[in-house]
MMTF fields as JSON, N, C-alpha, C and O atoms, coordinates in Angstrom:
{
  "mmtfVersion": "1.0.0",
  "mmtfProducer": "UNKNOWN",
  "numBonds": 563,
  "numAtoms": 564,
  "numGroups": 141,
  "numChains": 1,
  "numModels": 1,
  "chainsPerModel": [1],
  "groupsPerChain": [141],
  "chainIdList": ["A"],
  "bondAtomList": [4, 2, 8, 6, 12, 10, 16, 14, 20, 18, 24, 22, 28, 26, 32, 30, 36, 34, 40, 38, 44, 42, 48, 46, 52, 50, 56, 54, 60, 58, 64, 62, 68, 66, 72, 70, 76, 74, 80, 78, 84, 82, 88, 86, 92, 90, 96, 94, 100, 98, 104, 102, 108, 106, 112, 110, 116, 114, 120, 118, 124, 122, 128, 126, 132, 130, 136, 134, 140, 138, 144, 142, 148, 146, 152, 150, 156, 154, 160, 158, 164, 162, 168, 166, 172, 170, 176, 174, 180, 178, 184, 182, 188, 186, 192, 190, 196, 194, 200, 198, 204, 202, 208, 206, 212, 210, 216, 214, 220, 218, 224, 222, 228, 226, 232, 230, 236, 234, 240, 238, 244, 242, 248, 246, 252, 250, 256, 254, 260, 258, 264, 262, 268, 266, 272, 270, 276, 274, 280, 278, 284, 282, 288, 286, 292, 290, 296, 294, 300, 298, 304, 302, 308, 306, 312, 310, 316, 314, 320, 318, 324, 322, 328, 326, 332, 330, 336, 334, 340, 338, 344, 342, 348, 346, 352, 350, 356, 354, 360, 358, 364, 362, 368, 366, 372, 370, 376, 374, 380, 378, 384, 382, 388, 386, 392, 390, 396, 394, 400, 398, 404, 402, 408, 406, 412, 410, 416, 414, 420, 418, 424, 422, 428, 426, 432, 430, 436, 434, 440, 438, 444, 442, 448, 446, 452, 450, 456, 454, 460, 458, 464, 462, 468, 466, 472, 470, 476, 474, 480, 478, 484, 482, 488, 486, 492, 490, 496, 494, 500, 498, 504, 502, 508, 506, 512, 510, 516, 514, 520, 518, 524, 522, 528, 526, 532, 530, 536, 534, 540, 538, 544, 542, 548, 546, 552, 550, 556, 554, 560, 558],
  "bondOrderList": [1, 1, 1, 1, 1, 1, 1, 1, 1, 1, 1, 1, 1, 1, 1, 1, 1, 1, 1, 1, 1, 1, 1, 1, 1, 1, 1, 1, 1, 1, 1, 1, 1, 1, 1, 1, 1, 1, 1, 1, 1, 1, 1, 1, 1, 1, 1, 1, 1, 1, 1, 1, 1, 1, 1, 1, 1, 1, 1, 1, 1, 1, 1, 1, 1, 1, 1, 1, 1, 1, 1, 1, 1, 1, 1, 1, 1, 1, 1, 1, 1, 1, 1, 1, 1, 1, 1, 1, 1, 1, 1, 1, 1, 1, 1, 1, 1, 1, 1, 1, 1, 1, 1, 1, 1, 1, 1, 1, 1, 1, 1, 1, 1, 1, 1, 1, 1, 1, 1, 1, 1, 1, 1, 1, 1, 1, 1, 1, 1, 1, 1, 1, 1, 1, 1, 1, 1, 1, 1, 1],
  "groupList": [{"groupName": "MET", "atomNameList": ["N", "CA", "C", "O"], "elementList": ["N", "C", "C", "O"], "formalChargeList": [0, 0, 0, 0], "bondAtomList": [1, 0, 2, 1, 3, 2], "bondOrderList": [1, 1, 2], "singleLetterCode": "M", "chemCompType": "L-PEPTIDE LINKING"}, {"groupName": "ASN", "atomNameList": ["N", "CA", "C", "O"], "elementList": ["N", "C", "C", "O"], "formalChargeList": [0, 0, 0, 0], "bondAtomList": [1, 0, 2, 1, 3, 2], "bondOrderList": [1, 1, 2], "singleLetterCode": "N", "chemCompType": "L-PEPTIDE LINKING"}, {"groupName": "THR", "atomNameList": ["N", "CA", "C", "O"], "elementList": ["N", "C", "C", "O"], "formalChargeList": [0, 0, 0, 0], "bondAtomList": [1, 0, 2, 1, 3, 2], "bondOrderList": [1, 1, 2], "singleLetterCode": "T", "chemCompType": "L-PEPTIDE LINKING"}, {"groupName": "VAL", "atomNameList": ["N", "CA", "C", "O"], "elementList": ["N", "C", "C", "O"], "formalChargeList": [0, 0, 0, 0], "bondAtomList": [1, 0, 2, 1, 3, 2], "bondOrderList": [1, 1, 2], "singleLetterCode": "V", "chemCompType": "L-PEPTIDE LINKING"}, {"groupName": "ILE", "atomNameList": ["N", "CA", "C", "O"], "elementList": ["N", "C", "C", "O"], "formalChargeList": [0, 0, 0, 0], "bondAtomList": [1, 0, 2, 1, 3, 2], "bondOrderList": [1, 1, 2], "singleLetterCode": "I", "chemCompType": "L-PEPTIDE LINKING"}, {"groupName": "TYR", "atomNameList": ["N", "CA", "C", "O"], "elementList": ["N", "C", "C", "O"], "formalChargeList": [0, 0, 0, 0], "bondAtomList": [1, 0, 2, 1, 3, 2], "bondOrderList": [1, 1, 2], "singleLetterCode": "Y", "chemCompType": "L-PEPTIDE LINKING"}, {"groupName": "ALA", "atomNameList": ["N", "CA", "C", "O"], "elementList": ["N", "C", "C", "O"], "formalChargeList": [0, 0, 0, 0], "bondAtomList": [1, 0, 2, 1, 3, 2], "bondOrderList": [1, 1, 2], "singleLetterCode": "A", "chemCompType": "L-PEPTIDE LINKING"}, {"groupName": "PHE", "atomNameList": ["N", "CA", "C", "O"], "elementList": ["N", "C", "C", "O"], "formalChargeList": [0, 0, 0, 0], "bondAtomList": [1, 0, 2, 1, 3, 2], "bondOrderList": [1, 1, 2], "singleLetterCode": "F", "chemCompType": "L-PEPTIDE LINKING"}, {"groupName": "GLY", "atomNameList": ["N", "CA", "C", "O"], "elementList": ["N", "C", "C", "O"], "formalChargeList": [0, 0, 0, 0], "bondAtomList": [1, 0, 2, 1, 3, 2], "bondOrderList": [1, 1, 2], "singleLetterCode": "G", "chemCompType": "PEPTIDE LINKING"}, {"groupName": "LEU", "atomNameList": ["N", "CA", "C", "O"], "elementList": ["N", "C", "C", "O"], "formalChargeList": [0, 0, 0, 0], "bondAtomList": [1, 0, 2, 1, 3, 2], "bondOrderList": [1, 1, 2], "singleLetterCode": "L", "chemCompType": "L-PEPTIDE LINKING"}, {"groupName": "PRO", "atomNameList": ["N", "CA", "C", "O"], "elementList": ["N", "C", "C", "O"], "formalChargeList": [0, 0, 0, 0], "bondAtomList": [1, 0, 2, 1, 3, 2], "bondOrderList": [1, 1, 2], "singleLetterCode": "P", "chemCompType": "L-PEPTIDE LINKING"}, {"groupName": "TRP", "atomNameList": ["N", "CA", "C", "O"], "elementList": ["N", "C", "C", "O"], "formalChargeList": [0, 0, 0, 0], "bondAtomList": [1, 0, 2, 1, 3, 2], "bondOrderList": [1, 1, 2], "singleLetterCode": "W", "chemCompType": "L-PEPTIDE LINKING"}, {"groupName": "ARG", "atomNameList": ["N", "CA", "C", "O"], "elementList": ["N", "C", "C", "O"], "formalChargeList": [0, 0, 0, 0], "bondAtomList": [1, 0, 2, 1, 3, 2], "bondOrderList": [1, 1, 2], "singleLetterCode": "R", "chemCompType": "L-PEPTIDE LINKING"}, {"groupName": "GLU", "atomNameList": ["N", "CA", "C", "O"], "elementList": ["N", "C", "C", "O"], "formalChargeList": [0, 0, 0, 0], "bondAtomList": [1, 0, 2, 1, 3, 2], "bondOrderList": [1, 1, 2], "singleLetterCode": "E", "chemCompType": "L-PEPTIDE LINKING"}, {"groupName": "ASP", "atomNameList": ["N", "CA", "C", "O"], "elementList": ["N", "C", "C", "O"], "formalChargeList": [0, 0, 0, 0], "bondAtomList": [1, 0, 2, 1, 3, 2], "bondOrderList": [1, 1, 2], "singleLetterCode": "D", "chemCompType": "L-PEPTIDE LINKING"}, {"groupName": "HIS", "atomNameList": ["N", "CA", "C", "O"], "elementList": ["N", "C", "C", "O"], "formalChargeList": [0, 0, 0, 0], "bondAtomList": [1, 0, 2, 1, 3, 2], "bondOrderList": [1, 1, 2], "singleLetterCode": "H", "chemCompType": "L-PEPTIDE LINKING"}, {"groupName": "SER", "atomNameList": ["N", "CA", "C", "O"], "elementList": ["N", "C", "C", "O"], "formalChargeList": [0, 0, 0, 0], "bondAtomList": [1, 0, 2, 1, 3, 2], "bondOrderList": [1, 1, 2], "singleLetterCode": "S", "chemCompType": "L-PEPTIDE LINKING"}, {"groupName": "GLN", "atomNameList": ["N", "CA", "C", "O"], "elementList": ["N", "C", "C", "O"], "formalChargeList": [0, 0, 0, 0], "bondAtomList": [1, 0, 2, 1, 3, 2], "bondOrderList": [1, 1, 2], "singleLetterCode": "Q", "chemCompType": "L-PEPTIDE LINKING"}, {"groupName": "LYS", "atomNameList": ["N", "CA", "C", "O"], "elementList": ["N", "C", "C", "O"], "formalChargeList": [0, 0, 0, 0], "bondAtomList": [1, 0, 2, 1, 3, 2], "bondOrderList": [1, 1, 2], "singleLetterCode": "K", "chemCompType": "L-PEPTIDE LINKING"}, {"groupName": "CYS", "atomNameList": ["N", "CA", "C", "O"], "elementList": ["N", "C", "C", "O"], "formalChargeList": [0, 0, 0, 0], "bondAtomList": [1, 0, 2, 1, 3, 2], "bondOrderList": [1, 1, 2], "singleLetterCode": "C", "chemCompType": "L-PEPTIDE LINKING"}],
  "groupTypeList": [0, 1, 2, 2, 3, 4, 4, 5, 6, 7, 6, 6, 8, 4, 9, 10, 6, 7, 9, 11, 9, 11, 7, 11, 9, 12, 13, 14, 1, 9, 15, 10, 13, 10, 12, 9, 6, 4, 0, 9, 2, 7, 9, 4, 8, 0, 9, 16, 3, 6, 3, 6, 6, 5, 7, 13, 8, 4, 16, 2, 6, 7, 2, 1, 8, 17, 2, 17, 17, 5, 4, 3, 11, 6, 4, 4, 13, 13, 9, 6, 18, 16, 4, 6, 3, 4, 19, 4, 6, 9, 7, 16, 16, 17, 4, 14, 13, 10, 4, 14, 7, 0, 4, 5, 7, 9, 2, 6, 6, 9, 8, 7, 16, 6, 9, 13, 1, 16, 9, 7, 9, 9, 1, 10, 1, 2, 2, 1, 1, 7, 6, 16, 7, 3, 6, 3, 8, 14, 7, 12, 7],
  "groupIdList": [1, 2, 3, 4, 5, 6, 7, 8, 9, 10, 11, 12, 13, 14, 15, 16, 17, 18, 19, 20, 21, 22, 23, 24, 25, 26, 27, 28, 29, 30, 31, 32, 33, 34, 35, 36, 37, 38, 39, 40, 41, 42, 43, 44, 45, 46, 47, 48, 49, 50, 51, 52, 53, 54, 55, 56, 57, 58, 59, 60, 61, 62, 63, 64, 65, 66, 67, 68, 69, 70, 71, 72, 73, 74, 75, 76, 77, 78, 79, 80, 81, 82, 83, 84, 85, 86, 87, 88, 89, 90, 91, 92, 93, 94, 95, 96, 97, 98, 99, 100, 101, 102, 103, 104, 105, 106, 107, 108, 109, 110, 111, 112, 113, 114, 115, 116, 117, 118, 119, 120, 121, 122, 123, 124, 125, 126, 127, 128, 129, 130, 131, 132, 133, 134, 135, 136, 137, 138, 139, 140, 141],
  "secStructList": [7, 7, 2, 2, 2, 2, 2, 2, 2, 2, 2, 2, 2, 2, 2, 2, 2, 2, 2, 2, 2, 2, 2, 2, 2, 2, 6, 7, 7, 1, 1, 7, 7, 7, 2, 2, 2, 2, 2, 2, 2, 2, 2, 2, 2, 2, 2, 2, 2, 2, 2, 2, 2, 2, 2, 2, 2, 2, 2, 6, 6, 6, 7, 7, 1, 2, 2, 2, 2, 2, 2, 2, 2, 2, 2, 2, 2, 2, 2, 2, 2, 2, 2, 2, 2, 0, 0, 0, 0, 0, 6, 7, 6, 6, 7, 7, 1, 6, 2, 2, 2, 2, 2, 2, 2, 2, 2, 2, 2, 2, 2, 2, 2, 2, 2, 2, 2, 2, 2, 2, 2, 6, 1, 2, 2, 2, 2, 6, 7, 2, 2, 2, 2, 2, 2, 2, 2, 2, 2, 2, 7],
  "xCoordList": [8.808, 9.482, 10.036, 9.411, 11.181, 11.912, 11.209, 10.743, 11.142, 10.478, 11.238, 10.628, 12.531, 13.316, 12.938, 12.826, 12.742, 12.34, 10.978, 10.764, 10.063, 8.724, 8.818, 8.163, 9.628, 9.791, 10.384, 9.91, 11.414, 12.033, 11.043, 10.986, 10.273, 9.312, 8.257, 7.918, 7.74, 6.72, 7.317, 6.669, 8.529, 9.184, 9.442, 9.196, 9.94, 10.226, 8.957, 8.994, 7.843, 6.579, 5.857, 5.213, 5.968, 5.186, 5.939, 5.328, 7.232, 7.981, 7.92, 7.735, 8.067, 7.925, 6.535, 6.398, 5.51, 4.155, 4.041, 3.409, 4.657, 4.65, 5.402, 4.997, 6.487, 7.216, 6.354, 6.32, 5.654, 4.758, 3.627, 3.252, 3.083, 1.99, 2.474, 1.776, 3.637, 4.186, 4.335, 4.006, 4.837, 5.003, 3.659, 3.554, 2.622, 1.336, 0.607, -0.122, 0.778, 0.137, 0.719, 0.032, 1.953, 2.555, 1.902, 1.948, 1.293, 0.623, -0.669, -1.154, -1.21, -2.457, -2.135, -2.539, -1.407, -0.937, -1.898, -1.737, -2.881, -3.811, -4.804, -4.973, -5.45, -6.424, -6.141, -6.824, -5.137, -4.78, -5.912, -6.722, -5.93, -6.952, -6.635, -5.474, -7.674, -7.43, -6.588, -6.828, -5.625, -4.71, -5.462, -5.086, -6.519, -7.296, -7.974, -7.991, -8.522, -9.172, -8.155, -8.447, -6.972, -5.915, -5.479, -5.315, -5.294, -4.857, -5.918, -5.582, -7.187, -8.256, -8.35, -8.562, -8.195, -8.244, -7.087, -7.267, -5.901, -4.738, -4.985, -4.716, -5.495, -5.751, -6.856, -6.75, -7.903, -8.969, -8.449, -8.85, -7.557, -6.908, -6.117, -6.113, -5.446, -4.724, -5.69, -5.432, -6.79, -7.765, -8.442, -8.901, -8.503, -9.151, -8.346, -8.86, -7.097, -6.309, -6.989, -7.087, -7.458, -8.122, -9.422, -9.733, -10.175, -11.431, -11.142, -11.808, -10.148, -9.791, -9.301, -9.671, -8.481, -7.963, -9.103, -9.085, -10.079, -11.222, -11.99, -12.266, -12.331, -13.098, -12.27, -12.818, -10.965, -10.108, -10.081, -10.06, -10.081, -10.132, -11.418, -11.408, -12.525, -13.82, -13.849, -14.391, -13.27, -13.344, -12.58, -12.872, -11.616, -10.844, -11.717, -11.39, -12.821, -13.721, -14.529, -15.073, -14.61, -15.468, -14.69, -15.297, -13.369, -12.579, -11.966, -11.619, -11.843, -11.377, -9.866, -9.231, -9.297, -7.869, -7.149, -7.764, -5.83, -5.014, -5.25, -5.307, -5.383, -5.628, -6.95, -7.029, -7.978, -9.283, -9.209, -9.827, -8.466, -8.323, -7.643, -8.069, -6.594, -5.901, -6.785, -6.723, -7.6, -8.525, -9.545, -9.822, -10.099, -11.078, -10.417, -11.006, -9.205, -8.503, -8.247, -8.378, -7.882, -7.643, -8.918, -8.89, -10.028, -11.313, -11.657, -12.102, -11.449, -11.746, -10.882, -11.382, -9.595, -8.706, -9.083, -9.086, -9.398, -9.771, -11.092, -11.246, -12.027, -13.289, -13.071, -13.674, -12.223, -11.94, -11.333, -11.707, -10.401, -9.788, -10.801, -10.793, -11.666, -12.681, -13.675, -14.104, -14.036, -14.949, -14.297, -14.98, -12.993, -12.281, -12.42, -12.631, -12.302, -12.427, -13.863, -14.101, -14.811, -16.218, -16.567, -17.327, -16.02, -16.296, -15.84, -16.492, -14.75, -14.179, -14.47, -15.018, -14.114, -14.067, -15.394, -15.69, -16.18, -17.384, -18.336, -19.006, -18.388, -19.31, -18.627, -19.202, -17.409, -16.654, -17.019, -17.191, -17.127, -17.373, -16.065, -16.069, -14.949, -13.634, -13.214, -12.226, -13.94, -13.559, -13.976, -15.16, -12.956, -13.236, -12.471, -12.596, -11.689, -10.987, -10.878, -10.95, -10.706, -10.687, -9.591, -9.779, -8.46, -7.357, -7.666, -7.013, -8.65, -8.955, -9.365, -8.953, -10.167, -10.55, -9.326, -9.206, -8.426, -7.209, -6.362, -5.787, -6.282, -5.51, -6.085, -5.331, -7.406, -8.02, -7.836, -7.544, -8.004, -7.8, -6.344, -6.08, -5.407, -3.994, -3.687, -2.917, -4.274, -4.024, -4.518, -3.816, -5.718, -6.244, -5.39, -5.108, -4.98, -4.144, -2.777, -2.234, -2.224, -0.934, -1.057, -0.149, -2.171, -2.408, -2.504, -1.936, -3.225, -3.365, -1.999, -1.642, -1.243, 0.055, 1.044, 1.901, 0.949, 1.868, 1.726, 2.718, 0.483, 0.291, 0.579, 1.185, 0.157, 0.393, 1.9, 2.36, 2.658, 4.106, 4.753, 5.666, 4.284, 4.819, 4.578, 5.455, 3.395, 3.078, 3.918, 4.331, 4.176, 5.045, 6.462, 7.125, 6.917, 8.272, 8.405, 9.522, 7.308, 7.341, 7.465, 7.571, 7.453, 7.586, 8.898, 9.95, 8.848, 10.081, 11.193, 12.368, 10.857, 11.891, 12.695, 13.855, 12.099, 12.821, 13.422, 14.44, 12.816, 13.325, 14.628, 15.379, 14.919, 16.153, 17.296, 18.432, 17.003, 18.011, 17.912, 16.943, 18.916, 18.864, 18.791, 18.065, 19.536, 19.515, 18.127, 17.656, 17.479, 16.108, 15.147, 14.243, 15.337, 14.501, 14.601, 13.589, 15.819, 16.036, 15.444, 14.813, 15.652, 15.147, 13.609, 13.021, 12.968, 11.503, 11.0, 10.056, 11.626, 11.234, 11.39, 10.525, 12.492, 12.742, 11.736, 11.199, 11.487, 10.519, 9.117, 8.42, 8.697, 7.351, 7.22, 6.124, 8.328, 8.295, 7.962, 7.884],
  "yCoordList": [6.563, 5.748, 4.506, 3.938, 4.117, 2.989, 1.665, 1.476, 0.763, -0.529, -1.358, -2.112, -1.227, -1.958, -1.508, -2.335, -0.229, 0.305, -0.256, -0.621, -0.329, -0.858, -2.328, -2.762, -3.085, -4.52, -4.685, -5.513, -3.906, -3.987, -3.592, -4.227, -2.547, -2.085, -3.156, -3.424, -3.764, -4.791, -6.056, -6.714, -6.406, -7.572, -7.325, -8.198, -6.129, -5.81, -5.663, -5.842, -5.344, -5.225, -6.554, -6.799, -7.411, -8.651, -9.829, -10.643, -9.927, -11.072, -11.199, -12.312, -10.115, -10.273, -10.773, -11.548, -10.324, -10.802, -12.294, -13.021, -12.754, -14.192, -14.978, -16.089, -14.423, -15.107, -15.253, -16.318, -14.179, -14.259, -15.241, -16.011, -15.219, -16.133, -17.575, -18.424, -17.86, -19.206, -19.641, -20.773, -18.723, -19.028, -19.383, -20.383, -18.564, -18.797, -20.002, -20.675, -20.291, -21.471, -22.752, -23.772, -22.716, -23.883, -24.177, -25.314, -23.17, -23.361, -24.175, -24.75, -24.215, -24.944, -26.236, -26.424, -27.122, -28.326, -29.512, -30.475, -29.474, -30.61, -30.647, -31.675, -29.521, -29.41, -28.122, -27.118, -28.143, -26.899, -26.395, -27.164, -25.085, -24.455, -24.681, -24.834, -24.701, -24.865, -23.706, -22.547, -24.021, -23.002, -21.953, -20.781, -22.366, -21.407, -20.382, -19.191, -20.832, -19.909, -18.956, -17.775, -19.456, -18.609, -17.581, -16.402, -18.032, -17.129, -16.049, -14.876, -16.446, -15.472, -14.469, -13.279, -14.935, -14.047, -13.056, -11.878, -13.521, -12.644, -11.585, -10.402, -12.017, -11.078, -10.084, -8.906, -10.536, -9.607, -8.647, -7.484, -9.131, -8.243, -7.161, -6.006, -7.533, -6.538, -5.553, -4.35, -6.051, -5.176, -4.239, -3.159, -4.652, -3.804, -2.53, -1.604, -2.476, -1.242, -0.132, 1.002, -0.46, 0.538, 1.007, 2.198, 0.085, 0.441, 1.346, 2.363, 0.967, 1.772, 3.152, 4.149, 3.224, 4.518, 5.426, 6.63, 4.856, 5.637, 6.239, 7.438, 5.399, 5.886, 6.773, 7.662, 6.546, 7.444, 8.832, 9.844, 8.868, 10.154, 10.901, 12.116, 10.175, 10.794, 11.259, 12.322, 10.468, 10.772, 12.033, 12.64, 12.435, 13.626, 14.877, 15.836, 14.873, 16.028, 16.1, 17.152, 14.99, 14.94, 14.869, 14.824, 14.859, 14.794, 16.16, 16.914, 16.456, 17.788, 17.865, 18.796, 16.92, 16.985, 15.761, 14.811, 15.802, 14.705, 13.418, 12.33, 13.537, 12.357, 11.701, 10.482, 12.515, 11.984, 11.338, 10.3, 11.942, 11.393, 10.023, 9.1, 9.886, 8.595, 7.522, 6.364, 7.886, 6.921, 6.45, 5.256, 7.382, 7.032, 6.169, 5.188, 6.52, 5.715, 4.298, 3.341, 4.154, 2.819, 1.989, 0.799, 2.613, 1.903, 1.469, 0.343, 2.365, 2.042, 0.877, -0.044, 0.914, -0.167, -1.503, -2.531, -1.49, -2.745, -3.293, -4.505, -2.419, -2.865, -3.435, -4.448, -2.803, -3.289, -4.691, -5.556, -4.918, -6.242, -7.271, -8.425, -6.841, -7.753, -8.168, -9.321, -7.239, -7.57, -8.576, -9.449, -8.469, -9.447, -10.842, -11.813, -10.938, -12.24, -12.744, -13.928, -11.843, -12.241, -12.792, -13.754, -12.19, -12.635, -14.069, -14.811, -14.458, -15.786, -16.778, -17.852, -16.431, -17.418, -17.657, -18.782, -16.635, -16.779, -17.82, -18.537, -17.895, -18.826, -20.103, -20.88, -20.321, -21.497, -22.696, -22.577, -23.831, -25.062, -25.67, -26.691, -25.037, -25.562, -25.172, -25.698, -24.264, -23.825, -24.912, -25.133, -25.581, -26.714, -26.665, -27.575, -25.623, -25.46, -23.981, -23.137, -23.658, -22.244, -21.413, -20.216, -22.016, -21.252, -20.802, -19.894, -21.425, -21.108, -19.653, -19.017, -19.122, -17.712, -16.804, -15.821, -17.14, -16.343, -16.426, -15.423, -17.592, -17.764, -16.875, -16.211, -16.854, -16.027, -14.532, -13.76, -14.128, -12.716, -12.308, -11.226, -13.152, -12.867, -12.797, -11.941, -13.676, -13.696, -12.416, -11.835, -11.974, -10.723, -9.534, -8.647, -9.513, -8.412, -8.418, -7.354, -9.581, -9.649, -9.224, -8.593, -9.565, -9.085, -7.573, -6.925, -7.017, -5.564, -4.92, -3.967, -5.447, -4.837, -5.025, -4.167, -6.124, -6.346, -5.244, -4.672, -4.951, -3.898, -2.525, -1.686, -2.285, -0.988, -0.722, 0.39, -1.727, -1.569, -1.315, -0.497, -2.013, -1.796, -0.366, 0.263, 0.138, 1.514, 2.518, 3.539, 2.246, 3.12, 3.129, 4.167, 1.973, 1.881, 2.537, 2.775, 2.827, 3.547, 5.055, 5.8, 5.501, 6.924, 7.455, 6.846, 8.575, 9.118, 9.375, 9.34, 9.632, 9.853, 8.596, 8.682, 7.431, 6.187, 5.601, 4.912, 5.857, 5.232, 5.852, 5.201, 7.085, 7.742, 7.512, 7.903, 6.88, 6.712, 5.285, 4.931, 4.466, 3.049, 2.853, 1.981, 3.657, 3.534, 3.821, 3.135, 4.825, 5.151, 4.041, 3.702, 3.469, 2.362, 1.179, 0.583, 0.844, -0.289, 0.029, -0.826, 1.264, 1.638, 1.606, 1.094, 2.149, 2.118, 0.695, 0.312, -0.099, -1.508, -2.285, -3.085, -2.053, -2.726, -2.295, -3.122, -0.992, -0.468, -1.004, -1.399, -1.024, -1.502, -3.006, -3.489, -3.767, -5.206, -5.509, -6.676],
  "zCoordList": [-11.167, -10.161, -10.851, -11.746, -10.427, -10.99, -10.642, -9.519, -11.616, -11.361, -10.331, -9.572, -10.298, -9.302, -7.901, -6.996, -7.71, -6.407, -6.02, -4.863, -6.966, -6.691, -6.29, -5.343, -7.007, -6.688, -5.292, -4.514, -4.969, -3.641, -2.545, -1.493, -2.798, -1.789, -1.522, -0.37, -2.582, -2.374, -1.775, -0.962, -2.156, -1.546, -0.065, 0.767, 0.263, 1.662, 2.486, 3.703, 1.858, 2.576, 2.736, 3.756, 1.724, 1.719, 2.356, 3.047, 2.135, 2.669, 4.19, 4.683, 4.962, 6.42, 6.824, 7.77, 6.102, 6.411, 6.145, 6.912, 5.05, 4.764, 5.829, 6.172, 6.356, 7.435, 8.681, 9.296, 9.053, 10.208, 9.94, 10.824, 8.733, 8.393, 8.485, 9.039, 7.959, 8.031, 9.491, 9.844, 10.344, 11.763, 12.396, 13.107, 12.141, 12.795, 12.22, 12.949, 10.954, 10.378, 10.96, 11.012, 11.391, 12.049, 13.388, 13.858, 14.015, 15.298, 15.161, 16.135, 13.963, 13.704, 12.963, 11.815, 13.63, 12.957, 13.045, 12.295, 13.929, 14.038, 12.874, 12.218, 12.633, 11.54, 10.775, 10.978, 9.895, 9.202, 8.305, 7.787, 8.148, 7.314, 5.847, 5.468, 5.025, 3.584, 3.048, 3.387, 2.23, 1.693, 0.876, 0.878, 0.181, -0.614, 0.298, -0.014, 1.403, 2.341, 2.959, 3.145, 3.276, 3.828, 2.783, 3.096, 1.547, 0.49, 0.224, 0.064, 0.176, -0.046, 1.101, 0.868, 2.318, 3.481, 3.428, 3.736, 3.041, 2.92, 1.835, 2.043, 0.688, -0.415, -0.079, -0.42, 0.579, 0.976, 2.045, 2.084, 2.913, 3.872, 3.151, 3.574, 2.061, 1.257, 0.609, 0.596, 0.078, -0.568, 0.421, 0.049, 1.675, 2.672, 2.952, 3.579, 2.496, 2.611, 1.811, 2.278, 0.602, -0.242, 0.405, 0.382, 0.975, 1.648, 2.841, 3.037, 3.633, 4.809, 4.391, 5.009, 3.359, 2.905, 2.434, 2.692, 1.754, 1.282, 2.465, 2.488, 3.438, 4.584, 5.507, 6.159, 5.572, 6.343, 5.71, 6.41, 4.379, 3.693, 3.982, 4.183, 4.003, 4.32, 5.768, 6.071, 6.661, 8.093, 8.471, 9.501, 7.665, 8.015, 8.059, 8.757, 7.321, 7.335, 8.631, 8.965, 9.359, 10.543, 11.858, 12.928, 11.794, 13.019, 13.313, 12.405, 14.607, 15.02, 15.206, 14.712, 15.896, 16.2, 15.68, 15.196, 15.791, 15.297, 16.102, 15.528, 17.402, 18.235, 17.86, 17.714, 17.709, 17.33, 15.943, 15.705, 15.048, 13.698, 13.741, 13.048, 14.546, 14.644, 15.252, 14.84, 16.216, 16.821, 15.793, 15.691, 15.037, 14.001, 12.935, 12.481, 12.533, 11.532, 12.031, 11.268, 13.304, 13.861, 13.854, 13.538, 14.202, 14.183, 12.765, 12.545, 11.801, 10.401, 9.926, 9.28, 10.24, 9.803, 10.426, 9.748, 11.709, 12.371, 11.833, 11.677, 11.553, 10.958, 9.562, 9.208, 8.773, 7.421, 7.465, 6.672, 8.389, 8.521, 9.029, 8.602, 9.939, 10.469, 9.394, 9.35, 8.54, 7.442, 6.505, 5.968, 6.3, 5.475, 6.065, 5.338, 7.376, 8.031, 7.958, 7.722, 8.162, 8.105, 6.727, 6.617, 5.681, 4.31, 4.07, 3.334, 4.671, 4.412, 5.534, 5.285, 6.747, 7.828, 8.521, 8.923, 8.663, 9.463, 8.89, 9.632, 7.594, 6.943, 6.486, 5.724, 6.946, 6.543, 7.42, 8.633, 6.779, 7.532, 8.03, 8.718, 7.681, 8.064, 9.473, 9.987, 10.102, 11.443, 12.436, 12.69, 12.989, 13.864, 15.186, 16.006, 15.396, 16.658, 16.995, 16.102, 18.261, 18.669, 18.008, 17.792, 17.685, 17.089, 15.662, 15.147, 15.019, 13.625, 13.436, 12.466, 14.346, 14.219, 14.327, 13.596, 15.24, 15.39, 14.118, 13.696, 13.514, 12.28, 11.182, 10.471, 11.033, 9.988, 10.271, 9.358, 11.517, 11.847, 11.632, 11.108, 12.025, 11.792, 10.303, 9.869, 9.528, 8.089, 7.429, 6.602, 7.787, 7.226, 7.655, 6.849, 8.916, 9.414, 8.732, 8.435, 8.485, 7.796, 6.336, 5.796, 5.695, 4.334, 4.296, 3.417, 5.253, 5.359, 5.56, 4.867, 6.511, 6.806, 5.665, 5.455, 4.922, 3.798, 2.758, 2.305, 2.384, 1.389, 1.975, 1.309, 3.203, 3.824, 3.971, 3.709, 4.383, 4.51, 3.155, 3.044, 2.125, 0.784, 0.33, -0.262, 0.607, 0.222, 1.009, 0.457, 2.282, 3.072, 2.5, 2.481, 2.039, 1.504, 0.127, -0.332, -0.524, -1.798, -1.602, -2.576, -0.372, -0.067, -0.652, -0.456, -1.364, -1.963, -0.952, -1.318, 0.298, 1.319, 1.593, 1.997, 1.381, 1.636, 0.375, 0.447, -0.792, -2.015, -2.491, -3.217, -2.109, -2.535, -1.556, -1.823, -0.425, 0.605, 1.129, 1.802, 0.82, 1.192, 2.702, 3.178, 3.457, 4.921, 5.466, 6.373, 4.92, 5.341, 4.948, 5.711, 3.756, 3.288, 4.241, 4.61, 4.633, 5.55, 6.927, 7.547, 7.4, 8.73, 8.764, 9.716, 7.735, 7.688, 7.574, 8.265, 6.7, 6.549, 7.842, 8.2, 8.543, 9.812, 10.867, 11.603, 10.933, 11.895, 11.625, 12.559, 10.371, 10.025, 10.237, 10.522, 10.102, 10.306, 11.748, 12.131]
}
């Protein structure tokens, strides 16, 4: 695979997540969260994609139908993102307002979606066709 395609896929997957993160961080203007905690939560949210993919692979042996499989996968993904937040935010002394928990959960979810969207955009069906690449990127955004 071409390195330019990889760079475009990761840029198209990560930049929209950063735009949403910037928007939501502006909502917490009274007592903003430490940038290091936000960055760590975003990165752990990205790493939770690997954890979710591993357990989703295992779960396919125990699910009967496609609907049941999607439900189990959704539960696994949400748990993986929640664990990312628990690792950073739950034990933080910086949480001082109700919106802080929402900021951390949004940050982990955006990290998860940034990597997941990038991986979707690396699909050979989208990398060989610019219109498909744009449509998938737009849809995932």
